[in-house]
Amino acid sequence: MRYWLFKSEPSTWSWDDQVAKGAEGEEWDGVRNYQARNFMREMELGDRGFFYHSQSEKAVVGTVEVCAAAHPDSTTDDERWECVDIRAEAPLETPVTLAQIKAEPNLSEMPLVTRPRLSVQPVTADEWAIICRMGGIMP
DNA sequence: GCCAACGTTGGC
DNA sequence: GCCAACGTTGGC
């Protein structure tokens, strides 16, 4: 089981939108970046991830679970693009902001900090535990 | 709203 | 296969 981070602009697709999809989940479509796509191809059912709001909020706001392995992205006929489905798991008690993450030395290696434009990225087990603790939830 | 960074595209 | 142009992302 691995951990990931999914980034979204809340004005386009927010945590609330994700929660509204319930247990069925929703495909994480629209990714047009090879590295992000490759990470999605590596994902397995039951993998977990953080849901991150970019733009004005810039914070991890909840956790999600991968509920469908990589499949063609329904928003394009271009067969290069694939995506997984994810469903909302739980909100963080308190969102963990990008500023907090940057201020924590043990999180300084995260792509969120070093590669800000990568929209789907891996998270280590240590990073997962640290951010869960900062967010007030059990890992 | 601006701008820097970076990924992708397309011409050669 | 290289590189310039362009578009997009995301932090500030």
mmCIF file of C-alpha atoms in Angstrom, chain A:
data_model
loop_
_atom_site.group_PDB
_atom_site.id
_atom_site.type_symbol
_atom_site.label_atom_id
_atom_site.label_comp_id
_atom_site.label_asym_id
_atom_site.label_seq_id
_atom_site.Cartn_x
_atom_site.Cartn_y
_atom_site.Cartn_z
ATOM 1 C CA MET A 1 0.000 0.000 0.000
ATOM 2 C CA ARG A 2 1.366 3.337 -1.035
ATOM 3 C CA TYR A 3 0.532 6.962 -0.342
ATOM 4 C CA TRP A 4 -0.022 9.780 -2.820
ATOM 5 C CA LEU A 5 -1.084 13.389 -3.071
ATOM 6 C CA PHE A 6 -3.713 14.741 -5.468
ATOM 7 C CA LYS A 7 -3.722 18.446 -6.198
ATOM 8 C CA SER A 8 -6.779 20.335 -7.328
ATOM 9 C CA GLU A 9 -7.897 23.906 -7.755
ATOM 10 C CA PRO A 10 -10.914 24.179 -5.464
ATOM 11 C CA SER A 11 -12.720 26.377 -7.991
ATOM 12 C CA THR A 12 -12.519 23.495 -10.496
ATOM 13 C CA TRP A 13 -12.891 20.425 -8.283
ATOM 14 C CA SER A 14 -13.000 20.850 -4.531
ATOM 15 C CA TRP A 15 -12.918 18.548 -1.534
ATOM 16 C CA ASP A 16 -16.657 19.195 -1.114
ATOM 17 C CA ASP A 17 -17.231 18.064 -4.705
ATOM 18 C CA GLN A 18 -15.225 14.943 -3.958
ATOM 19 C CA VAL A 19 -17.166 14.227 -0.752
ATOM 20 C CA ALA A 20 -20.442 14.656 -2.652
ATOM 21 C CA LYS A 21 -19.434 11.746 -4.893
ATOM 22 C CA GLY A 22 -19.520 9.469 -1.865
ATOM 23 C CA ALA A 23 -18.264 5.908 -1.829
ATOM 24 C CA GLU A 24 -18.608 5.609 -5.578
ATOM 25 C CA GLY A 25 -15.812 8.100 -6.087
ATOM 26 C CA GLU A 26 -14.908 9.948 -9.239
ATOM 27 C CA GLU A 27 -12.228 9.683 -11.858
ATOM 28 C CA TRP A 28 -9.247 11.959 -11.433
ATOM 29 C CA ASP A 29 -9.408 13.092 -15.029
ATOM 30 C CA GLY A 30 -7.832 15.937 -16.908
ATOM 31 C CA VAL A 31 -4.218 15.131 -16.065
ATOM 32 C CA ARG A 32 -2.071 15.882 -19.128
ATOM 33 C CA ASN A 33 1.346 15.368 -17.662
ATOM 34 C CA TYR A 34 3.323 12.193 -18.231
ATOM 35 C CA GLN A 35 4.910 11.993 -14.834
ATOM 36 C CA ALA A 36 1.602 12.461 -13.057
ATOM 37 C CA ARG A 37 0.010 9.864 -15.332
ATOM 38 C CA ASN A 38 2.816 7.424 -14.652
ATOM 39 C CA PHE A 39 2.233 7.728 -10.921
ATOM 40 C CA MET A 40 -1.450 6.958 -11.462
ATOM 41 C CA ARG A 41 -0.492 3.854 -13.418
ATOM 42 C CA GLU A 42 1.497 2.703 -10.396
ATOM 43 C CA MET A 43 -1.460 3.080 -8.061
ATOM 44 C CA GLU A 44 -3.293 0.070 -6.710
ATOM 45 C CA LEU A 45 -6.737 -0.403 -5.228
ATOM 46 C CA GLY A 46 -6.710 0.646 -1.610
ATOM 47 C CA ASP A 47 -3.788 3.053 -1.936
ATOM 48 C CA ARG A 48 -4.445 6.223 0.020
ATOM 49 C CA GLY A 49 -3.772 9.836 -0.714
ATOM 50 C CA PHE A 50 -4.025 13.414 0.450
ATOM 51 C CA PHE A 51 -6.402 15.833 -1.243
ATOM 52 C CA TYR A 52 -4.668 19.189 -1.657
ATOM 53 C CA HIS A 53 -6.267 22.512 -2.547
ATOM 54 C CA SER A 54 -3.982 24.717 -4.637
ATOM 55 C CA GLN A 55 -4.429 28.418 -5.447
ATOM 56 C CA SER A 56 -5.912 30.522 -2.663
ATOM 57 C CA GLU A 57 -6.148 27.835 -0.034
ATOM 58 C CA LYS A 58 -2.892 25.907 -0.454
ATOM 59 C CA ALA A 59 -3.576 23.215 2.116
ATOM 60 C CA VAL A 60 -4.058 19.481 2.530
ATOM 61 C CA VAL A 61 -7.735 19.191 3.419
ATOM 62 C CA GLY A 62 -8.602 15.506 3.423
ATOM 63 C CA THR A 63 -7.671 11.921 2.691
ATOM 64 C CA VAL A 64 -8.838 9.765 -0.200
ATOM 65 C CA GLU A 65 -8.670 6.136 -1.274
ATOM 66 C CA VAL A 66 -7.952 4.797 -4.764
ATOM 67 C CA CYS A 67 -11.116 2.905 -5.766
ATOM 68 C CA ALA A 68 -10.315 2.084 -9.410
ATOM 69 C CA ALA A 69 -6.958 1.350 -11.009
ATOM 70 C CA ALA A 70 -5.728 3.322 -14.018
ATOM 71 C CA HIS A 71 -8.069 3.336 -17.004
ATOM 72 C CA PRO A 72 -8.537 5.579 -20.060
ATOM 73 C CA ASP A 73 -9.409 9.188 -19.211
ATOM 74 C CA SER A 74 -13.031 9.640 -20.301
ATOM 75 C CA THR A 75 -12.510 13.339 -21.004
ATOM 76 C CA THR A 76 -10.327 12.684 -24.059
ATOM 77 C CA ASP A 77 -10.051 10.307 -26.995
ATOM 78 C CA ASP A 78 -6.292 10.546 -26.769
ATOM 79 C CA GLU A 79 -5.361 7.103 -25.514
ATOM 80 C CA ARG A 80 -2.140 8.340 -23.946
ATOM 81 C CA TRP A 81 -4.051 9.735 -20.983
ATOM 82 C CA GLU A 82 -5.216 7.521 -18.173
ATOM 83 C CA CYS A 83 -6.457 8.138 -14.673
ATOM 84 C CA VAL A 84 -7.591 6.391 -11.517
ATOM 85 C CA ASP A 85 -10.795 6.860 -9.519
ATOM 86 C CA ILE A 86 -10.630 8.122 -5.965
ATOM 87 C CA ARG A 87 -13.184 8.487 -3.193
ATOM 88 C CA ALA A 88 -13.148 10.802 -0.191
ATOM 89 C CA GLU A 89 -12.145 9.116 3.038
ATOM 90 C CA ALA A 90 -12.031 11.718 5.804
ATOM 91 C CA PRO A 91 -11.411 15.428 6.183
ATOM 92 C CA LEU A 92 -8.453 16.622 8.212
ATOM 93 C CA GLU A 93 -9.457 17.962 11.612
ATOM 94 C CA THR A 94 -7.506 21.076 10.703
ATOM 95 C CA PRO A 95 -6.128 21.620 7.179
ATOM 96 C CA VAL A 96 -2.347 21.497 6.918
ATOM 97 C CA THR A 97 -1.138 24.491 4.957
ATOM 98 C CA LEU A 98 1.685 24.667 2.464
ATOM 99 C CA ALA A 99 3.376 27.166 4.789
ATOM 100 C CA GLN A 100 3.294 24.600 7.624
ATOM 101 C CA ILE A 101 4.662 21.922 5.331
ATOM 102 C CA LYS A 102 7.492 24.187 4.172
ATOM 103 C CA ALA A 103 8.277 25.012 7.800
ATOM 104 C CA GLU A 104 8.630 21.336 8.787
ATOM 105 C CA PRO A 105 12.168 20.051 8.019
ATOM 106 C CA ASN A 106 10.983 16.440 7.719
ATOM 107 C CA LEU A 107 8.658 17.446 4.895
ATOM 108 C CA SER A 108 11.178 19.481 2.900
ATOM 109 C CA GLU A 109 11.754 16.679 0.381
ATOM 110 C CA MET A 110 8.127 16.512 -0.678
ATOM 111 C CA PRO A 111 7.512 17.241 -4.385
ATOM 112 C CA LEU A 112 4.887 19.689 -3.151
ATOM 113 C CA VAL A 113 7.831 21.794 -1.990
ATOM 114 C CA THR A 114 10.476 20.898 -4.567
ATOM 115 C CA ARG A 115 8.269 20.453 -7.667
ATOM 116 C CA PRO A 116 5.257 22.651 -7.078
ATOM 117 C CA ARG A 117 3.682 22.033 -10.477
ATOM 118 C CA LEU A 118 3.454 18.244 -10.284
ATOM 119 C CA SER A 119 -0.248 17.564 -9.758
ATOM 120 C CA VAL A 120 -0.084 13.913 -8.715
ATOM 121 C CA GLN A 121 2.815 12.901 -6.531
ATOM 122 C CA PRO A 122 4.024 10.176 -4.170
ATOM 123 C CA VAL A 123 4.064 10.605 -0.381
ATOM 124 C CA THR A 124 6.257 8.503 1.899
ATOM 125 C CA ALA A 125 4.849 6.658 4.916
ATOM 126 C CA ASP A 126 6.752 9.040 7.198
ATOM 127 C CA GLU A 127 5.367 12.104 5.454
ATOM 128 C CA TRP A 128 1.891 10.599 5.629
ATOM 129 C CA ALA A 129 2.159 10.107 9.384
ATOM 130 C CA ILE A 130 3.556 13.585 10.001
ATOM 131 C CA ILE A 131 0.864 15.375 8.024
ATOM 132 C CA CYS A 132 -1.911 13.272 9.587
ATOM 133 C CA ARG A 133 -0.600 14.206 13.024
ATOM 134 C CA MET A 134 -0.412 17.898 12.067
ATOM 135 C CA GLY A 135 -3.952 17.636 10.702
ATOM 136 C CA GLY A 136 -5.297 16.069 13.872
ATOM 137 C CA ILE A 137 -6.285 12.682 12.468
ATOM 138 C CA MET A 138 -5.047 9.111 12.878
ATOM 139 C CA PRO A 139 -2.673 8.008 10.042
#
